[in-house]
Coordinates of C-alpha atoms and ligand atoms in Angstrom, one line a residue:
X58 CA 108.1 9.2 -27.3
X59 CA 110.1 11.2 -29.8
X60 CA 110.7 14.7 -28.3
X61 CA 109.0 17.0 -29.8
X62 CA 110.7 20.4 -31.7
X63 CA 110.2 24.1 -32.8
X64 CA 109.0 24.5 -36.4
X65 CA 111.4 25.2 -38.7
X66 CA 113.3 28.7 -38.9
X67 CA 111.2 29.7 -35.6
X68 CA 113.2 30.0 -33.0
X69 CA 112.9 30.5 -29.0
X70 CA 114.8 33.1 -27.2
X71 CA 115.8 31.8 -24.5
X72 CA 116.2 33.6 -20.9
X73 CA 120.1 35.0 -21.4
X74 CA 119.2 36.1 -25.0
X75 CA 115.6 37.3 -24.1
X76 CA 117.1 39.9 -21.5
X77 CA 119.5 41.2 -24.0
X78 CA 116.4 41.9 -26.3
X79 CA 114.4 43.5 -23.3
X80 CA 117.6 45.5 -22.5
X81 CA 117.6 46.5 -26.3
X82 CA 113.7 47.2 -26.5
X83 CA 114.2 49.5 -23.3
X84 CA 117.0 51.2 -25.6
X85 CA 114.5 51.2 -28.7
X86 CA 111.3 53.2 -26.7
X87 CA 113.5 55.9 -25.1
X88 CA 114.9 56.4 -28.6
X89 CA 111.5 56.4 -30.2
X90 CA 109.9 58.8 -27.5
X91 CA 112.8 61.2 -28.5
X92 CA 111.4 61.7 -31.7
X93 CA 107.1 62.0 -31.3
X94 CA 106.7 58.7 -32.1
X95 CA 103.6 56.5 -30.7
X96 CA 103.1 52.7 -29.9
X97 CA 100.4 50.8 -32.0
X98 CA 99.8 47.1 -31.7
X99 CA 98.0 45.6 -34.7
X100 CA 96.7 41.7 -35.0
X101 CA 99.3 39.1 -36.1
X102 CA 97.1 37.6 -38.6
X103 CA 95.1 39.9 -41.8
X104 CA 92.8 38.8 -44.6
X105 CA 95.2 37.8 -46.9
X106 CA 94.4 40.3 -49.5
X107 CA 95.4 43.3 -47.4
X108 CA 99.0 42.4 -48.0
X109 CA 98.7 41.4 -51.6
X110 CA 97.2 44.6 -52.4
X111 CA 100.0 46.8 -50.4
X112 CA 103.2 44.9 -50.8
X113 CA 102.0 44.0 -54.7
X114 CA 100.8 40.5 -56.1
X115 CA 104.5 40.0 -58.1
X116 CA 106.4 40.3 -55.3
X117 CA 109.1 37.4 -53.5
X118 CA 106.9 38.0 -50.2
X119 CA 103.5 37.4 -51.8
X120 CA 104.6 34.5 -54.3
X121 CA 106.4 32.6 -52.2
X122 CA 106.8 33.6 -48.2
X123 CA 103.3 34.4 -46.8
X124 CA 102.4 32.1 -44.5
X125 CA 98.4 32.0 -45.6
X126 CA 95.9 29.9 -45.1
X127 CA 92.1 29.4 -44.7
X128 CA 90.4 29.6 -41.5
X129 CA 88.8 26.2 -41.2
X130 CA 85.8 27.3 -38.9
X131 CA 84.4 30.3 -41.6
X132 CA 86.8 29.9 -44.7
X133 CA 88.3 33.3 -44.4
X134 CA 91.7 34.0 -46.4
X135 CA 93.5 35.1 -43.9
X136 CA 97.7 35.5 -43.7
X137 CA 100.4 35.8 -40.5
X138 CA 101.6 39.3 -41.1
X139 CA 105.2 39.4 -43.1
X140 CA 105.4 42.9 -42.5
X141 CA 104.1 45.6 -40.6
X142 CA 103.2 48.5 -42.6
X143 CA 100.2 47.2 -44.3
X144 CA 98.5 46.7 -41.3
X145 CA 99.6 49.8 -39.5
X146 CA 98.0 51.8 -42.5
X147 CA 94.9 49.2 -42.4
X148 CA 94.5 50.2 -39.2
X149 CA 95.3 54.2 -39.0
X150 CA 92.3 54.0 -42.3
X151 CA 90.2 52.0 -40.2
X152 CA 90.0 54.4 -37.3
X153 CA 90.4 57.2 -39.1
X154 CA 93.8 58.4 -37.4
X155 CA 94.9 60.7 -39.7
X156 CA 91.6 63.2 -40.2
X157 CA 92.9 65.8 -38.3
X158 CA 96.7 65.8 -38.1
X159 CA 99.7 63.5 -39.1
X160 CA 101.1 60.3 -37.4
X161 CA 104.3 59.1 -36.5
X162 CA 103.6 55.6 -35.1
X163 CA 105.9 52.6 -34.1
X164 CA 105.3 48.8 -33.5
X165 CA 107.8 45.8 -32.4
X166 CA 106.9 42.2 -32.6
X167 CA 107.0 39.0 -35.1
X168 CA 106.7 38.5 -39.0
X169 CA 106.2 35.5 -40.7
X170 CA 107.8 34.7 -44.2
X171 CA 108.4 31.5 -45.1
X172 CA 111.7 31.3 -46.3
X173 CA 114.8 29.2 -46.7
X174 CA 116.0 29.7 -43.1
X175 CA 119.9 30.7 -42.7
X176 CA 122.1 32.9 -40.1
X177 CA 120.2 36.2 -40.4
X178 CA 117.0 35.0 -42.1
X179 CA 114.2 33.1 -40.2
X180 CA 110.2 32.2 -40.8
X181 CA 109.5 33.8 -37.4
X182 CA 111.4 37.4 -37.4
X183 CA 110.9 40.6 -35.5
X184 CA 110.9 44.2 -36.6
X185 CA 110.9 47.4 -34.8
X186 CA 108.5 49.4 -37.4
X187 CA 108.6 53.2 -37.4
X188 CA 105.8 55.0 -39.7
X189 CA 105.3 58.9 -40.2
X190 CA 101.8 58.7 -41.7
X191 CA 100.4 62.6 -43.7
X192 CA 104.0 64.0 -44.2
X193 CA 105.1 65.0 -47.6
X194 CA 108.9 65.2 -47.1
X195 CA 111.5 65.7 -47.8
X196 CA 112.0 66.6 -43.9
X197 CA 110.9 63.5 -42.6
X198 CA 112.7 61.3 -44.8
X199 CA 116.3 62.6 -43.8
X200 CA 114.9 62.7 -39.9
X201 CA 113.5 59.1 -40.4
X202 CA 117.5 58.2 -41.6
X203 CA 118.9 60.1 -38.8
X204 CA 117.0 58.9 -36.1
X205 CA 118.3 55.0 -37.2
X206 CA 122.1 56.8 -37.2
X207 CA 121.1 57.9 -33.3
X208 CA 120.5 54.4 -32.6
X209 CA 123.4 52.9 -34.4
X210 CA 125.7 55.2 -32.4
X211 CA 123.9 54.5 -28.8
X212 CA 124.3 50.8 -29.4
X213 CA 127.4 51.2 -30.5
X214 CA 127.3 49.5 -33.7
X215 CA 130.3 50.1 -36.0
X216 CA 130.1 49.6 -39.8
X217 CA 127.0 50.0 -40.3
X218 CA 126.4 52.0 -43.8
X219 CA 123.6 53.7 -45.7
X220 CA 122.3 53.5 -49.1
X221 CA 119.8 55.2 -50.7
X222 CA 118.1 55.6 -54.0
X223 CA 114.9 57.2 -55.5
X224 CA 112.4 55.7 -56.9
X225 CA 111.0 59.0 -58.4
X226 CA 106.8 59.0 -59.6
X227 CA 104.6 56.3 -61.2
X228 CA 104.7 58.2 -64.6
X229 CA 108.8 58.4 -63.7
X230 CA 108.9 54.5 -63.0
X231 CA 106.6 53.6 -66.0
X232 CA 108.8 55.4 -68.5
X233 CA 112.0 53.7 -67.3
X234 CA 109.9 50.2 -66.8
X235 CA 109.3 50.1 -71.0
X236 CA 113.4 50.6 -71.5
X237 CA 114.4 48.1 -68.6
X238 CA 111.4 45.4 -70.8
X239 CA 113.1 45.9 -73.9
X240 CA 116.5 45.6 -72.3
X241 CA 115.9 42.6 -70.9
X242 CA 113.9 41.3 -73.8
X243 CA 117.0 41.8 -75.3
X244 CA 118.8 39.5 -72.9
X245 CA 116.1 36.8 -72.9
X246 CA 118.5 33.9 -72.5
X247 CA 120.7 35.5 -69.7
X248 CA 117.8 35.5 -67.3
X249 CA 116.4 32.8 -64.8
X250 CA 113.3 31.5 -64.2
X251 CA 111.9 34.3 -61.8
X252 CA 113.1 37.3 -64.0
X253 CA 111.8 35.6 -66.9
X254 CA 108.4 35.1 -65.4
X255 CA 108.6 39.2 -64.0
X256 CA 109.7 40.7 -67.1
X257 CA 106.3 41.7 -67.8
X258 CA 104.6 42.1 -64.8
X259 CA 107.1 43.8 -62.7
X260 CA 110.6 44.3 -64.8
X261 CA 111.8 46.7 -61.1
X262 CA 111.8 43.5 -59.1
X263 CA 114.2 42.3 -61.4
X264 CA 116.4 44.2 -60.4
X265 CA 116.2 43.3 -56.4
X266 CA 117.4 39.7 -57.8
X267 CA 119.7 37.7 -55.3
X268 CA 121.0 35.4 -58.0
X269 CA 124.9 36.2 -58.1
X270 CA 124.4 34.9 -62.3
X271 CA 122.0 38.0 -62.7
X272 CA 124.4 41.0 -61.1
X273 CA 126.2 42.1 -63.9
X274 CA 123.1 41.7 -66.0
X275 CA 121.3 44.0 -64.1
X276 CA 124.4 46.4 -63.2
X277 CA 124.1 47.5 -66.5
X278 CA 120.5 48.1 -66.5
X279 CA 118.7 51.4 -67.5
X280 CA 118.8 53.6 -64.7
X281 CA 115.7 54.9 -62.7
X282 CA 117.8 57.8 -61.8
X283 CA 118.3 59.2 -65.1
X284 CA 114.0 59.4 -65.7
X285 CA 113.2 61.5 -62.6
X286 CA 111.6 64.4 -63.6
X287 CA 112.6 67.9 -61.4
X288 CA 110.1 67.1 -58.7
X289 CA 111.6 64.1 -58.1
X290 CA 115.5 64.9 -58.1
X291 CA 114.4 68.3 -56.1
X292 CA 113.2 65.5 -53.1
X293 CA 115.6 63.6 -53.4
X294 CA 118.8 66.7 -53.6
X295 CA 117.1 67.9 -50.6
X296 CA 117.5 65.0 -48.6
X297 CA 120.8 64.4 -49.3
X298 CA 121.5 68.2 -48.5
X299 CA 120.0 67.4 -45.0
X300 CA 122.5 63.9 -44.6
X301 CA 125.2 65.9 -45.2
X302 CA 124.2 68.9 -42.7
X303 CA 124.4 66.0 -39.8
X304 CA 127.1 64.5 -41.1
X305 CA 125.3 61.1 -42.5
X306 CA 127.8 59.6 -45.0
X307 CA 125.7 57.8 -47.7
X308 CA 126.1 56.2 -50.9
X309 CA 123.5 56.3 -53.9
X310 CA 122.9 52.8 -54.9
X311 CA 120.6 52.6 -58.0
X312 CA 119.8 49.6 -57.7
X313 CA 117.7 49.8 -54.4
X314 CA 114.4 48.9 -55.5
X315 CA 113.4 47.6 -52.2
X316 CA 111.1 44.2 -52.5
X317 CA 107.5 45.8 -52.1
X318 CA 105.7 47.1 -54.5
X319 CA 104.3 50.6 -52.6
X320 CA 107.8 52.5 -52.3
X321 CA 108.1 55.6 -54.0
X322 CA 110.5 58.5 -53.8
X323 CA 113.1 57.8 -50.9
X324 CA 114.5 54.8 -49.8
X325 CA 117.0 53.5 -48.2
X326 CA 119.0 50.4 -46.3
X327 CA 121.3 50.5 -43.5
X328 CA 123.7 47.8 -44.4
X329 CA 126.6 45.6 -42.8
X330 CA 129.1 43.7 -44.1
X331 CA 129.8 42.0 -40.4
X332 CA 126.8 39.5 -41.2
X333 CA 127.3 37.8 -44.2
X334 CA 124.9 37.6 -46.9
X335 CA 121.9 38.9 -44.9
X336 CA 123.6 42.3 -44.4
X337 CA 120.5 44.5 -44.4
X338 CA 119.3 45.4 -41.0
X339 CA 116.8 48.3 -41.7
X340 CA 115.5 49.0 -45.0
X341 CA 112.3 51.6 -45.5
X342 CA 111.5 54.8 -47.8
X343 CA 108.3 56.9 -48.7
X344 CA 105.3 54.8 -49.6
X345 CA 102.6 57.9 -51.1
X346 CA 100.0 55.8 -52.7
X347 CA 99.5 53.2 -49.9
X348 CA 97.0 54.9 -47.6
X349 CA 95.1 55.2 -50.8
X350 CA 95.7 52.1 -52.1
X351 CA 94.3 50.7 -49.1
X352 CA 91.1 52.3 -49.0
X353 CA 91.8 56.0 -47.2
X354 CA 92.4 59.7 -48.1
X355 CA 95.3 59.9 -50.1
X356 CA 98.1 60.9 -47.4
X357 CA 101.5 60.9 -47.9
X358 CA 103.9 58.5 -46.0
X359 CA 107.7 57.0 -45.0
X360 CA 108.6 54.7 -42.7
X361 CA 111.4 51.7 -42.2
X362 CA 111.5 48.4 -40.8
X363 CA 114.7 46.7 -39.1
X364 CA 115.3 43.6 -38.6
X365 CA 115.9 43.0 -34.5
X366 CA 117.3 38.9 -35.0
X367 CA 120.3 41.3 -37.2
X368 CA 120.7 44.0 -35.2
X369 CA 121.4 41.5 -31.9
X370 CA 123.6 39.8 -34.0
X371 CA 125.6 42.9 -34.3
X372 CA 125.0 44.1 -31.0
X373 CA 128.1 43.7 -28.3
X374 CA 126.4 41.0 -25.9
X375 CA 128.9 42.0 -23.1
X376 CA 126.9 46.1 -23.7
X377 CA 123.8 44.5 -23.4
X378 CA 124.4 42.3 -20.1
X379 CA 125.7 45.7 -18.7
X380 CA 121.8 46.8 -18.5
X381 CA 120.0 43.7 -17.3
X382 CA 119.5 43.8 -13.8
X383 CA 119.9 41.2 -11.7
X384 CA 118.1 40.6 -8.5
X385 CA 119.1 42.7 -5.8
X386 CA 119.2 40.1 -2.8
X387 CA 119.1 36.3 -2.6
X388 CA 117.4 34.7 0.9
X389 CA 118.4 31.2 2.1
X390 CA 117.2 30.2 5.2
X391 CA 117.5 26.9 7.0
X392 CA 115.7 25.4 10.0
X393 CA 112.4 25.5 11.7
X394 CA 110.3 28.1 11.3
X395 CA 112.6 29.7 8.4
X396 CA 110.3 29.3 5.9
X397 CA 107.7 32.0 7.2
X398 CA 110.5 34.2 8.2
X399 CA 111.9 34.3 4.9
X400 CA 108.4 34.8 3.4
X401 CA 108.1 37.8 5.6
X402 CA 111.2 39.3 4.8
X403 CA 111.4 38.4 0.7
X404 CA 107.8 40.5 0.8
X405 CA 108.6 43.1 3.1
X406 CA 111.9 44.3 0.9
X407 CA 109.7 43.8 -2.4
X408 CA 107.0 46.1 -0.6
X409 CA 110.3 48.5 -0.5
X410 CA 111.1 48.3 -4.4
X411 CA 113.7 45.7 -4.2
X412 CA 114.0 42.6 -6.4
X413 CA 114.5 39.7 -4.3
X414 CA 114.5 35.6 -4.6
X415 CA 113.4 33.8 -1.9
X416 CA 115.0 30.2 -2.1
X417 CA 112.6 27.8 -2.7
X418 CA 112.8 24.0 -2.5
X419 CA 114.6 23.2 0.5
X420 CA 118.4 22.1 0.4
X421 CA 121.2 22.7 3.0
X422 CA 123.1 26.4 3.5
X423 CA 125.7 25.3 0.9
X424 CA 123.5 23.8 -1.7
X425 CA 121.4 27.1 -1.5
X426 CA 124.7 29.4 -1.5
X427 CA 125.3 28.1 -4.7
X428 CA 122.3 28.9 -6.2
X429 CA 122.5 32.4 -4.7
X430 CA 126.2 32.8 -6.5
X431 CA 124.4 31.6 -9.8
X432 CA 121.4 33.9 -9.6
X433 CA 123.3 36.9 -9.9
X434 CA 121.9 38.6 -6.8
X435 CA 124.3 41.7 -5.6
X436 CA 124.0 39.8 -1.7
X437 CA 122.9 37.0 -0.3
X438 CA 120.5 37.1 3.3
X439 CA 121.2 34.4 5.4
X440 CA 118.0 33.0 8.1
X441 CA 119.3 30.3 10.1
X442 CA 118.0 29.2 13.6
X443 CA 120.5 31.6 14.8
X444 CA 119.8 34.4 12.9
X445 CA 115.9 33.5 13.9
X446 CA 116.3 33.5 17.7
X447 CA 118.3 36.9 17.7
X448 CA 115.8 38.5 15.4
X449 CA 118.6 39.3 12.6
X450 CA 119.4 38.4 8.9
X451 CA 123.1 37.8 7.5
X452 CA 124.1 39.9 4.8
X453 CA 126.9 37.9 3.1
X454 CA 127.8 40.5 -0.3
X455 CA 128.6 37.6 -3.2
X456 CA 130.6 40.1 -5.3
X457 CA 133.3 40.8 -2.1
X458 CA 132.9 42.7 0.8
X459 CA 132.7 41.9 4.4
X460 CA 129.7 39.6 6.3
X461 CA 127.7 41.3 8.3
X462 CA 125.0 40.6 10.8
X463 CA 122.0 42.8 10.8
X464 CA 118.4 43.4 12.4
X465 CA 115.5 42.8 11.2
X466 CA 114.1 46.3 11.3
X467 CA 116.9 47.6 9.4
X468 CA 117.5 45.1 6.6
X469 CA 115.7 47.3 3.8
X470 CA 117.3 50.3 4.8
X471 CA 121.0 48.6 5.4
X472 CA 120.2 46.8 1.5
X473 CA 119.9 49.8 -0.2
X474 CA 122.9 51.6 1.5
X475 CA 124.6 48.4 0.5
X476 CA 123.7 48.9 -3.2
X477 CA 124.1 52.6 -2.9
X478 CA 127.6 52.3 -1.7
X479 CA 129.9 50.5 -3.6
X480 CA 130.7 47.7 -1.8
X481 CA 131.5 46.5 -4.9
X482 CA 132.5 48.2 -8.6
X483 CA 128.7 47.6 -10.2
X484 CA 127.1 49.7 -7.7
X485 CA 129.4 53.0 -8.8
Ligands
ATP527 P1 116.1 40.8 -47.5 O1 116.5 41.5 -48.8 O2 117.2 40.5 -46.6 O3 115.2 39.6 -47.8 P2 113.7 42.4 -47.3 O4 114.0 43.5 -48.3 O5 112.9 41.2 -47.6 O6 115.2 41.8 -46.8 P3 112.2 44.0 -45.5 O7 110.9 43.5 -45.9 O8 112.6 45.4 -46.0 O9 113.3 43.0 -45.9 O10 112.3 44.0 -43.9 C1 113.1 44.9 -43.2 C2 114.2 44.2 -42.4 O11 113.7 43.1 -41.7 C3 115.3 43.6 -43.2 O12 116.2 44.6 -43.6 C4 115.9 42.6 -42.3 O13 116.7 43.3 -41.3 C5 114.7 42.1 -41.6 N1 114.2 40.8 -42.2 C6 113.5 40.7 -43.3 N2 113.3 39.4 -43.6 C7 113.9 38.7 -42.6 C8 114.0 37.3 -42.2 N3 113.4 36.4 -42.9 N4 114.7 37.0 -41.1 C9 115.3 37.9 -40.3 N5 115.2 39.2 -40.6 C10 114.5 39.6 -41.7
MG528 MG1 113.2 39.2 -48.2

């Protein structure tokens, strides 16, 4: 039989690269508790009109990447989540979160978008999602940026640059909608199929093309910038006055449109020119109409999304194996009656907090020696008929250091002084 395979651009991860993403989630809470925010867990799968309705019917991720279907057991429309802020504000509406104060919420886990898949860009991705629910900025905008600056410097992550642009009011965005029309009306025959098809229904999206035959087309555009009204350039002066009080370089790039349909005001990318064409590792901005849009009181809103599959990718492995930990102790034992000696002791230490593996499956002292060497563990305890009779263990450190035999009473306690004392440099 033919073995069988993943589906397409949906890829496992893998014990060495799934502890570097635990290491980095670990990184991702303390750094989202620093800053008020709370965990929310929505469904994977919506009715598939929640995110037509949010992220806007003429969009690339509702033409073309939503993984939809109907449910064959009660015909229900229903859609694998591309993104995460729909149903975050779904849900906030739903149970009524925001009736007495405002919400700063965050969420981690897969999106679905069915895509051409490529370094950087897969049908199964995962986002850390960060959503400040009832604020009005312009405070929370320029905190929301400089919290993802915090967490660029504790990874360590060099290069990484940020964009912004404002995408002022409705009335603001309808005005300069009519001139970008009739400017590329009057280009007809320098656009492609997709801007062609847009140019009516949603001329902005035209300008989030990826078609390197479009840029200078669409370089030249109208500007959004130069129909915001003084509401709209006071927001967005006011954020920039706060980048520059913590030092945030940035650059105004009008031609961020961002590829949903609910941003409005702020937003911004994080960009990298270390990954190729998929540079973008967190994109997000102020989304005011949504919570109405969606069915709740009107309530203002900003949030971003990044891309974890990117930011790994631009993440120092060698930083992230620093944090995993390994197991603490590795016990072989040989010989009769080993087997419920080593039970014994692999449960007493874990009853004391350690994290040990007992060998299983039989094998001589050198076959299981190798295994402990390969697990990791800081030390290896030795149980052989020996050991057994004198009522001792072996502790034989794998990262150097001298062997040593021990009792039995006073393994935990002789382990942790072990770990504690720097037999060896990872226990400084
Ligand atoms: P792009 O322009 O790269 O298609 P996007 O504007 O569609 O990105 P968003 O919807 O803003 O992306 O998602 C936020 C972040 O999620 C992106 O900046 C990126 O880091 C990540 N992301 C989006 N789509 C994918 C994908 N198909 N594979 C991997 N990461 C993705
Ligand atoms: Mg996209």
């Amino acid at each position: 039989m033919n073995r069988l395979q993943a589906v397409r651009g949906m890829n496992d991860i893998l014990p060495d690269e799934a502890e570097r993403w635990e290491a980095f989630e670990t990184i991702v809470r303390d750094w989202l508790r620093a800053y008020g925010y709370r965990p929310i867990r929505m469904p994977l799968l919506e009715h598939t009109p929640l995110f037509k309705r949010a992220i806007g019917e003429v969009t690339d991720i509702v033409e073309k990447e939503m993984y939809s279907f109907e449910d064959a057991l009660n015909g229900e429309n229903l859609t694998l989540r591309p993104e995460g802020t729909a149903s975050c504000v779904r849900a906030v509406t739903e149970h009524n979160l925001l009736y007495d104060s405002p919400r700063k919420l965050w969420y981690m886990g897969p999106m679905f978008r069915h895509e051409r898949p490529q370094k950087g860009r897969y049908r199964q991705f995962h986002q850390v999602g960060v959503e400040a629910l009832g604020f009005a900025g312009p405070d929370i905008d320029a905190e929301l940026i400089i919290m993802c600056q915090r967490l660029w410097d504790e990874l360590d992550l060099m290069g990484v640059k940020l964009e912004i642009n404002s995408l002022g009011s409705t009335d603001e965005r309808k005005l300069h909608r009519s001139e970008l029309i009739a400017y590329f009306e009057a280009h007809q025959a320098e656009l492609d199929e997709d801007a062609r098809r847009r140019l009516h229904s949603n001329p902005l999206r035209i300008l989030d093309t990826k078609n390197p035959a479009m840029q200078a087309l669409v370089e030249a555009a109208p500007k959004l910038a130069d129909f915001l009204g003084a509401e709209s350039s006071d927001h967005f002066a006011a954020i920039q006055d706060m980048l520059r009080a913590a030092n945030i370089p940035y650059r105004i790039n009008p031609r961020l449109v961002r590829g949903l349909d609910y941003y409005n005001l702020t937003v911004f990318e994080w960009v990298t020119d270390q990954l190729g064409a998929q540079g973008t590792v967190c994109a997000g901005g102020r989304y005011d109409g949504l919570v109405a849009q969606l069915g709740g009181k009107p309530a203002p809103a900003a949030g971003f999304a990044m891309g974890i599959e990117r930011l790994m990718a631009l993440w120092d492995s060698r930083q992230a194996d620093a944090l995993i930990d390994r197991p603490e102790a590795y016990v072989v034992h040989a010989g009769s009656g080993s087997q419920q000696v080593a039970l014994r002791l692999s449960e007493g230490l874990r009853d004391a907090g350690f994290a040990v593996l007992m060998h299983c499956g039989g094998g001589s002292f050198k076959s299981q020696m190798k295994r402990a060497d390969a697990s990791g563990a800081n030390v290896a305890l030795i149980l052989g008929e020996d050991e057994i009779a004198a009522g001792e263990v072996t502790f034989k450190p794998l990262r150097g250091g001298e062997q040593q035999r021990v009792s039995m009473d006073d393994v935990a306690e002789h382990l942790g002084m072990l770990l504690l004392g720097g037999d060896s440099e990872d226990f400084e």
